[in-house]
Amino acid sequence: GLLSMPMVQDRLLDRALARAMNRAIPEPPAGGLRVTLCGTSSPVPHPTRAQACVAIQVDHRLFLVDAGAGSANVAALAGLPLERLEAIFLTHFHSDHIAAIADFALLSWVAGRPVPLALVGPSGVTQVAKGLNRLYALDGGYRVRHHGPDLLPPDLHDLVPRTISPGVVYDEGGLVVQAFTVDHHPVAPAVGYRFDYGGRSVVVTGDTVVNDALREAVTGADLVLADALSPTLVDALVRATRAAGRDRQAAVFEDIRDYHASTADLATLARDADIGLLALYHLVPAPRNALMARIFARGLPDEVILTEDGTAFLLPPDSERIEHLP
């Protein structure tokens, strides 16, 4: 047939690549915010979801909250403008929140990021940055020698750490980012972040339980992206792993129940807190099918959203409208 002919194959390939390369870059509403979920899973392995990562676009700036394994691929395939990446805000230093930092550093460097990439987080972030810089020093050197310093400036390779405390951690061009302490005991320090811009606000909780401090931090926010655990699904995992003789794995599942926000507590938060929309990410465990999704959503108000990788939200300025792009 025609598809067996190299000339036809090449022509079809050229057309497909042209469409892919000319795909429009996702942009935020003028003067507003765009939020893209680049990772919605947890350390529990999932075949199609990346680990925790939220991308927030403000005008021509791009920021991340956390960078879990696989999330850089999601961001790149979603067409996010990685050359505009200014900073990665880390909530804490569990592996499922930091494993893709180097991937984002490389992809944004190759894409033409014009400034060093800031790694922002609580005490400990300097250790993470220095470790990654040392780990990837050889890789960076190879790439500079291969492609040349004009294409890949060596001074833009290394991460630049910045240690923050609760309070305002970024205030430029109308965007204000605040960090607040969360309870992820025994992990400490651990923080969440609130982004305010154009009269709109987005909160990313990171990993936490629901308590009075969290309720205060989310008050008045338009969009809250919250860590979420389904006790019903976790209990089922404990039973299944115990029955299979996997006692070590069962012990881990038992331990995670007390330092993530349960769906029951999140249901109360959604009903009682002064927030516009509650969307759940870092799902423990992330549903693999429609049945698991229904179980995860038990007891949650209908308006609460279980996000997936690629889910996006648009927040126009000075409005209450939130456009949900599944």
Short mmCIF file of N, CA, C and O in Angstrom, two decimals, residues 207-309:
data_model
loop_
_atom_site.label_atom_id
_atom_site.label_comp_id
_atom_site.label_asym_id
_atom_site.label_seq_id
_atom_site.Cartn_x
_atom_site.Cartn_y
_atom_site.Cartn_z
N ASP A 207 1.86 18.58 50.85
CA ASP A 207 1.38 17.46 51.65
C ASP A 207 1.08 17.93 53.06
O ASP A 207 1.95 18.50 53.74
N THR A 208 -0.15 17.66 53.52
CA THR A 208 -0.56 18.18 54.83
C THR A 208 -1.83 17.49 55.28
O THR A 208 -2.52 16.85 54.49
N VAL A 209 -2.13 17.63 56.56
CA VAL A 209 -3.45 17.30 57.06
C VAL A 209 -4.26 18.59 57.11
O VAL A 209 -3.71 19.69 57.00
N VAL A 210 -5.57 18.45 57.26
CA VAL A 210 -6.42 19.63 57.39
C VAL A 210 -6.46 20.04 58.86
O VAL A 210 -6.81 19.25 59.73
N ASN A 211 -6.05 21.28 59.12
CA ASN A 211 -6.09 21.81 60.48
C ASN A 211 -6.44 23.29 60.41
O ASN A 211 -6.69 23.84 59.32
N ASP A 212 -6.47 23.95 61.55
CA ASP A 212 -6.87 25.36 61.59
C ASP A 212 -5.92 26.24 60.78
O ASP A 212 -6.34 27.20 60.12
N ALA A 213 -4.62 25.91 60.80
CA ALA A 213 -3.65 26.70 60.05
C ALA A 213 -3.91 26.61 58.55
O ALA A 213 -3.81 27.60 57.82
N LEU A 214 -4.27 25.42 58.08
CA LEU A 214 -4.57 25.27 56.65
C LEU A 214 -5.85 26.02 56.30
O LEU A 214 -5.91 26.69 55.26
N ARG A 215 -6.85 25.91 57.16
CA ARG A 215 -8.10 26.63 56.89
C ARG A 215 -7.84 28.13 56.76
O ARG A 215 -8.40 28.80 55.90
N GLU A 216 -6.99 28.66 57.62
CA GLU A 216 -6.66 30.09 57.56
C GLU A 216 -5.92 30.42 56.27
O GLU A 216 -6.19 31.44 55.63
N ALA A 217 -5.01 29.54 55.85
CA ALA A 217 -4.21 29.81 54.66
C ALA A 217 -5.04 29.82 53.38
O ALA A 217 -4.72 30.56 52.44
N VAL A 218 -6.10 29.01 53.32
CA VAL A 218 -6.88 28.91 52.08
C VAL A 218 -8.04 29.90 52.05
O VAL A 218 -8.69 30.06 51.01
N THR A 219 -8.32 30.55 53.15
CA THR A 219 -9.48 31.45 53.23
C THR A 219 -9.40 32.53 52.15
O THR A 219 -8.38 33.21 52.01
N GLY A 220 -10.47 32.65 51.41
CA GLY A 220 -10.57 33.68 50.38
C GLY A 220 -9.93 33.32 49.06
O GLY A 220 -9.99 34.11 48.11
N ALA A 221 -9.33 32.13 48.95
CA ALA A 221 -8.67 31.75 47.70
C ALA A 221 -9.69 31.35 46.65
O ALA A 221 -10.72 30.73 46.95
N ASP A 222 -9.40 31.68 45.41
CA ASP A 222 -10.28 31.28 44.30
C ASP A 222 -10.16 29.78 44.02
O ASP A 222 -11.16 29.09 43.84
N LEU A 223 -8.93 29.29 43.96
CA LEU A 223 -8.68 27.89 43.62
C LEU A 223 -7.72 27.31 44.64
O LEU A 223 -6.65 27.87 44.90
N VAL A 224 -8.09 26.17 45.23
CA VAL A 224 -7.23 25.47 46.18
C VAL A 224 -6.92 24.08 45.61
O VAL A 224 -7.83 23.30 45.33
N LEU A 225 -5.63 23.82 45.44
CA LEU A 225 -5.16 22.50 45.01
C LEU A 225 -4.62 21.79 46.24
O LEU A 225 -3.64 22.23 46.82
N ALA A 226 -5.29 20.71 46.62
CA ALA A 226 -5.00 20.08 47.89
C ALA A 226 -4.55 18.63 47.73
O ALA A 226 -5.10 17.87 46.93
N ASP A 227 -3.57 18.26 48.52
CA ASP A 227 -3.18 16.89 48.76
C ASP A 227 -4.40 16.11 49.26
O ASP A 227 -5.20 16.64 50.02
N ALA A 228 -4.58 14.85 48.82
CA ALA A 228 -5.79 14.12 49.21
C ALA A 228 -5.51 12.63 49.33
O ALA A 228 -4.84 12.03 48.48
N LEU A 229 -6.05 12.03 50.39
CA LEU A 229 -5.92 10.60 50.63
C LEU A 229 -7.30 10.00 50.83
O LEU A 229 -8.13 10.54 51.58
N SER A 230 -7.55 8.87 50.16
CA SER A 230 -8.79 8.12 50.34
C SER A 230 -8.57 7.02 51.36
O SER A 230 -7.90 6.02 51.05
N PRO A 231 -9.09 7.16 52.59
CA PRO A 231 -8.94 6.08 53.57
C PRO A 231 -9.50 4.75 53.09
O PRO A 231 -8.93 3.70 53.38
N THR A 232 -10.59 4.79 52.35
CA THR A 232 -11.20 3.54 51.87
C THR A 232 -10.25 2.80 50.94
O THR A 232 -10.05 1.58 51.06
N LEU A 233 -9.64 3.53 50.01
CA LEU A 233 -8.71 2.88 49.07
C LEU A 233 -7.43 2.44 49.77
O LEU A 233 -6.90 1.35 49.48
N VAL A 234 -6.92 3.25 50.69
CA VAL A 234 -5.71 2.86 51.40
C VAL A 234 -5.97 1.63 52.27
O VAL A 234 -5.15 0.70 52.32
N ASP A 235 -7.11 1.59 52.93
CA ASP A 235 -7.45 0.41 53.73
C ASP A 235 -7.53 -0.84 52.86
O ASP A 235 -7.09 -1.93 53.26
N ALA A 236 -8.08 -0.69 51.65
CA ALA A 236 -8.15 -1.83 50.74
C ALA A 236 -6.75 -2.30 50.32
O ALA A 236 -6.49 -3.50 50.20
N LEU A 237 -5.84 -1.33 50.12
CA LEU A 237 -4.47 -1.69 49.78
C LEU A 237 -3.79 -2.42 50.93
O LEU A 237 -3.04 -3.38 50.72
N VAL A 238 -4.06 -1.98 52.15
CA VAL A 238 -3.48 -2.66 53.31
C VAL A 238 -3.97 -4.11 53.38
O VAL A 238 -3.18 -5.05 53.56
N ARG A 239 -5.27 -4.30 53.20
CA ARG A 239 -5.83 -5.66 53.25
C ARG A 239 -5.22 -6.53 52.16
O ARG A 239 -4.83 -7.69 52.39
N ALA A 240 -5.13 -5.98 50.95
CA ALA A 240 -4.64 -6.77 49.82
C ALA A 240 -3.17 -7.14 49.99
O ALA A 240 -2.77 -8.28 49.70
N THR A 241 -2.36 -6.20 50.45
CA THR A 241 -0.93 -6.50 50.60
C THR A 241 -0.69 -7.45 51.77
O THR A 241 0.17 -8.33 51.71
N ARG A 242 -1.48 -7.31 52.86
CA ARG A 242 -1.36 -8.27 53.97
C ARG A 242 -1.71 -9.68 53.50
O ARG A 242 -1.01 -10.65 53.80
N ALA A 243 -2.80 -9.78 52.75
CA ALA A 243 -3.25 -11.09 52.28
C ALA A 243 -2.23 -11.72 51.35
O ALA A 243 -2.12 -12.95 51.28
N ALA A 244 -1.49 -10.89 50.63
CA ALA A 244 -0.48 -11.39 49.69
C ALA A 244 0.85 -11.68 50.37
O ALA A 244 1.82 -12.07 49.71
N GLY A 245 0.92 -11.45 51.68
CA GLY A 245 2.16 -11.69 52.40
C GLY A 245 3.18 -10.59 52.24
O GLY A 245 4.36 -10.79 52.58
N ARG A 246 2.76 -9.41 51.77
CA ARG A 246 3.68 -8.28 51.58
C ARG A 246 3.59 -7.36 52.78
O ARG A 246 3.07 -6.24 52.72
N ASP A 247 4.09 -7.84 53.91
CA ASP A 247 3.91 -7.12 55.16
C ASP A 247 4.64 -5.78 55.19
O ASP A 247 4.15 -4.82 55.79
N ARG A 248 5.81 -5.69 54.57
CA ARG A 248 6.55 -4.43 54.56
C ARG A 248 5.76 -3.36 53.80
O ARG A 248 5.64 -2.22 54.24
N GLN A 249 5.22 -3.74 52.65
CA GLN A 249 4.43 -2.80 51.86
C GLN A 249 3.17 -2.40 52.61
O GLN A 249 2.78 -1.22 52.62
N ALA A 250 2.53 -3.35 53.28
CA ALA A 250 1.34 -3.05 54.06
C ALA A 250 1.65 -2.06 55.18
O ALA A 250 0.85 -1.15 55.46
N ALA A 251 2.80 -2.22 55.83
CA ALA A 251 3.19 -1.31 56.90
C ALA A 251 3.35 0.11 56.39
O ALA A 251 2.97 1.08 57.07
N VAL A 252 3.91 0.26 55.19
CA VAL A 252 4.06 1.59 54.59
C VAL A 252 2.69 2.21 54.33
O VAL A 252 2.44 3.38 54.64
N PHE A 253 1.77 1.42 53.76
CA PHE A 253 0.43 1.94 53.50
C PHE A 253 -0.27 2.36 54.79
O PHE A 253 -0.99 3.37 54.82
N GLU A 254 -0.07 1.60 55.86
CA GLU A 254 -0.67 1.96 57.14
C GLU A 254 -0.12 3.29 57.66
O GLU A 254 -0.85 4.12 58.20
N ASP A 255 1.18 3.49 57.47
CA ASP A 255 1.81 4.70 58.00
C ASP A 255 1.38 5.97 57.28
O ASP A 255 1.38 7.06 57.87
N ILE A 256 1.04 5.88 55.98
CA ILE A 256 0.75 7.11 55.24
C ILE A 256 -0.62 7.69 55.56
O ILE A 256 -0.93 8.82 55.16
N ARG A 257 -1.43 6.96 56.32
CA ARG A 257 -2.79 7.41 56.56
C ARG A 257 -2.86 8.66 57.43
O ARG A 257 -3.85 9.40 57.36
N ASP A 258 -1.83 8.90 58.25
CA ASP A 258 -1.96 9.97 59.24
C ASP A 258 -1.24 11.26 58.88
O ASP A 258 -1.21 12.18 59.69
N TYR A 259 -0.66 11.37 57.67
CA TYR A 259 -0.03 12.65 57.36
C TYR A 259 -0.37 13.18 55.97
O TYR A 259 0.38 13.92 55.37
N HIS A 260 -1.56 12.80 55.51
CA HIS A 260 -2.16 13.39 54.31
C HIS A 260 -3.59 13.80 54.63
O HIS A 260 -4.21 13.26 55.55
N ALA A 261 -4.12 14.73 53.85
CA ALA A 261 -5.48 15.21 54.07
C ALA A 261 -6.48 14.15 53.62
O ALA A 261 -6.49 13.76 52.44
N SER A 262 -7.33 13.69 54.52
CA SER A 262 -8.31 12.67 54.16
C SER A 262 -9.46 13.30 53.38
O SER A 262 -9.75 14.50 53.51
N THR A 263 -10.12 12.49 52.57
CA THR A 263 -11.25 13.00 51.79
C THR A 263 -12.37 13.49 52.71
O THR A 263 -13.08 14.44 52.37
N ALA A 264 -12.54 12.86 53.87
CA ALA A 264 -13.57 13.32 54.80
C ALA A 264 -13.27 14.73 55.29
O ALA A 264 -14.16 15.59 55.33
N ASP A 265 -12.03 14.98 55.67
CA ASP A 265 -11.66 16.32 56.14
C ASP A 265 -11.72 17.34 55.01
O ASP A 265 -12.08 18.51 55.22
N LEU A 266 -11.38 16.91 53.80
CA LEU A 266 -11.45 17.83 52.66
C LEU A 266 -12.89 18.15 52.30
O LEU A 266 -13.19 19.27 51.85
N ALA A 267 -13.79 17.21 52.50
CA ALA A 267 -15.21 17.49 52.26
C ALA A 267 -15.70 18.59 53.19
O ALA A 267 -16.42 19.51 52.79
N THR A 268 -15.29 18.52 54.44
CA THR A 268 -15.64 19.57 55.41
C THR A 268 -15.02 20.90 55.01
O THR A 268 -15.67 21.96 55.09
N LEU A 269 -13.76 20.85 54.58
CA LEU A 269 -13.09 22.08 54.14
C LEU A 269 -13.83 22.71 52.97
O LEU A 269 -14.04 23.93 52.93
N ALA A 270 -14.24 21.89 52.01
CA ALA A 270 -14.94 22.41 50.83
C ALA A 270 -16.27 23.05 51.21
O ALA A 270 -16.67 24.07 50.63
N ARG A 271 -16.95 22.48 52.20
CA ARG A 271 -18.28 23.00 52.58
C ARG A 271 -18.19 24.25 53.46
O ARG A 271 -19.02 25.14 53.35
N ASP A 272 -17.18 24.28 54.33
CA ASP A 272 -17.15 25.31 55.37
C ASP A 272 -16.20 26.47 55.10
O ASP A 272 -16.38 27.57 55.63
N ALA A 273 -15.14 26.23 54.31
CA ALA A 273 -14.14 27.28 54.10
C ALA A 273 -14.60 28.25 53.02
O ALA A 273 -15.37 27.90 52.12
N ASP A 274 -14.10 29.46 53.10
CA ASP A 274 -14.41 30.50 52.12
C ASP A 274 -13.44 30.37 50.95
O ASP A 274 -12.45 31.10 50.84
N ILE A 275 -13.72 29.40 50.06
CA ILE A 275 -12.89 29.20 48.87
C ILE A 275 -13.80 29.05 47.66
O ILE A 275 -14.96 28.65 47.77
N GLY A 276 -13.24 29.38 46.49
CA GLY A 276 -14.04 29.30 45.29
C GLY A 276 -14.21 27.88 44.78
O GLY A 276 -15.33 27.40 44.56
N LEU A 277 -13.08 27.17 44.59
CA LEU A 277 -13.11 25.83 44.03
C LEU A 277 -12.01 25.00 44.66
O LEU A 277 -10.86 25.45 44.75
N LEU A 278 -12.35 23.79 45.07
CA LEU A 278 -11.37 22.85 45.61
C LEU A 278 -11.10 21.77 44.58
O LEU A 278 -12.02 21.12 44.08
N ALA A 279 -9.83 21.60 44.23
CA ALA A 279 -9.40 20.56 43.30
C ALA A 279 -8.33 19.72 43.97
O ALA A 279 -7.42 20.27 44.61
N LEU A 280 -8.41 18.41 43.84
CA LEU A 280 -7.51 17.51 44.54
C LEU A 280 -6.44 16.97 43.61
O LEU A 280 -6.73 16.60 42.47
N TYR A 281 -5.21 16.96 44.10
CA TYR A 281 -4.08 16.39 43.37
C TYR A 281 -3.24 15.62 44.38
O TYR A 281 -3.64 15.47 45.54
N HIS A 282 -2.07 15.10 43.99
CA HIS A 282 -1.29 14.25 44.88
C HIS A 282 -2.23 13.22 45.52
O HIS A 282 -2.35 13.12 46.74
N LEU A 283 -2.91 12.48 44.67
CA LEU A 283 -3.96 11.57 45.10
C LEU A 283 -3.34 10.28 45.65
O LEU A 283 -2.52 9.65 44.98
N VAL A 284 -3.74 9.91 46.87
CA VAL A 284 -3.17 8.75 47.56
C VAL A 284 -4.28 7.74 47.82
O VAL A 284 -5.10 7.95 48.71
N PRO A 285 -4.34 6.65 47.04
CA PRO A 285 -3.59 6.41 45.81
C PRO A 285 -4.36 7.00 44.63
O PRO A 285 -5.58 7.11 44.68
N ALA A 286 -3.63 7.39 43.58
CA ALA A 286 -4.30 7.92 42.40
C ALA A 286 -5.15 6.84 41.75
O ALA A 286 -4.67 5.72 41.54
N PRO A 287 -6.43 7.12 41.44
CA PRO A 287 -7.29 6.09 40.84
C PRO A 287 -6.73 5.59 39.51
O PRO A 287 -6.19 6.36 38.72
N ARG A 288 -6.91 4.27 39.29
CA ARG A 288 -6.48 3.66 38.03
C ARG A 288 -7.65 3.40 37.08
O ARG A 288 -7.43 3.03 35.93
N ASN A 289 -8.87 3.54 37.58
CA ASN A 289 -10.03 3.24 36.75
C ASN A 289 -11.24 3.99 37.32
O ASN A 289 -11.16 4.66 38.36
N ALA A 290 -12.38 3.86 36.63
CA ALA A 290 -13.58 4.59 37.03
C ALA A 290 -14.09 4.15 38.39
O ALA A 290 -14.60 4.98 39.18
N LEU A 291 -13.96 2.86 38.72
CA LEU A 291 -14.41 2.38 40.03
C LEU A 291 -13.62 3.05 41.14
O LEU A 291 -14.19 3.55 42.13
N MET A 292 -12.29 3.07 41.00
CA MET A 292 -11.46 3.69 42.04
C MET A 292 -11.75 5.18 42.14
O MET A 292 -11.73 5.75 43.25
N ALA A 293 -12.02 5.82 41.02
CA ALA A 293 -12.34 7.25 41.05
C ALA A 293 -13.64 7.51 41.81
O ALA A 293 -13.75 8.47 42.59
N ARG A 294 -14.63 6.65 41.62
CA ARG A 294 -15.89 6.79 42.34
C ARG A 294 -15.69 6.61 43.85
O ARG A 294 -16.26 7.33 44.67
N ILE A 295 -14.87 5.61 44.20
CA ILE A 295 -14.60 5.37 45.61
C ILE A 295 -13.85 6.56 46.21
O ILE A 295 -14.15 7.02 47.32
N PHE A 296 -12.87 7.09 45.47
CA PHE A 296 -12.10 8.25 45.97
C PHE A 296 -13.03 9.43 46.23
O PHE A 296 -12.85 10.18 47.20
N ALA A 297 -14.03 9.61 45.38
CA ALA A 297 -14.91 10.78 45.48
C ALA A 297 -16.02 10.61 46.50
O ALA A 297 -16.79 11.56 46.72
N ARG A 298 -16.11 9.46 47.16
CA ARG A 298 -17.18 9.26 48.15
C ARG A 298 -17.18 10.35 49.21
O ARG A 298 -16.15 10.66 49.81
N GLY A 299 -18.36 10.91 49.42
CA GLY A 299 -18.51 11.90 50.48
C GLY A 299 -18.07 13.29 50.11
O GLY A 299 -18.30 14.23 50.87
N LEU A 300 -17.43 13.45 48.96
CA LEU A 300 -17.00 14.78 48.53
C LEU A 300 -18.15 15.52 47.86
O LEU A 300 -18.95 14.90 47.13
N PRO A 301 -18.26 16.81 48.05
CA PRO A 301 -19.27 17.58 47.31
C PRO A 301 -19.07 17.43 45.81
O PRO A 301 -17.94 17.25 45.33
N ASP A 302 -20.15 17.51 45.06
CA ASP A 302 -20.08 17.28 43.61
C ASP A 302 -19.13 18.25 42.91
O ASP A 302 -18.54 17.91 41.88
N GLU A 303 -18.99 19.45 43.45
CA GLU A 303 -18.18 20.46 42.76
C GLU A 303 -16.68 20.27 42.96
O GLU A 303 -15.87 20.91 42.28
N VAL A 304 -16.28 19.40 43.90
CA VAL A 304 -14.85 19.14 44.10
C VAL A 304 -14.33 18.33 42.91
O VAL A 304 -14.95 17.37 42.45
N ILE A 305 -13.14 18.71 42.41
CA ILE A 305 -12.59 18.10 41.20
C ILE A 305 -11.42 17.20 41.55
O ILE A 305 -10.51 17.60 42.28
N LEU A 306 -11.45 15.96 41.04
CA LEU A 306 -10.28 15.09 41.08
C LEU A 306 -9.49 15.35 39.81
O LEU A 306 -9.96 15.07 38.71
N THR A 307 -8.30 15.91 39.95
CA THR A 307 -7.54 16.30 38.77
C THR A 307 -6.80 15.10 38.16
O THR A 307 -6.61 14.07 38.80
N GLU A 308 -6.41 15.27 36.93
CA GLU A 308 -5.56 14.33 36.21
C GLU A 308 -4.38 15.10 35.64
O GLU A 308 -4.41 16.32 35.53
N ASP A 309 -3.34 14.39 35.24
CA ASP A 309 -2.22 15.05 34.57
C ASP A 309 -2.75 15.76 33.33
O ASP A 309 -3.45 15.16 32.50
#
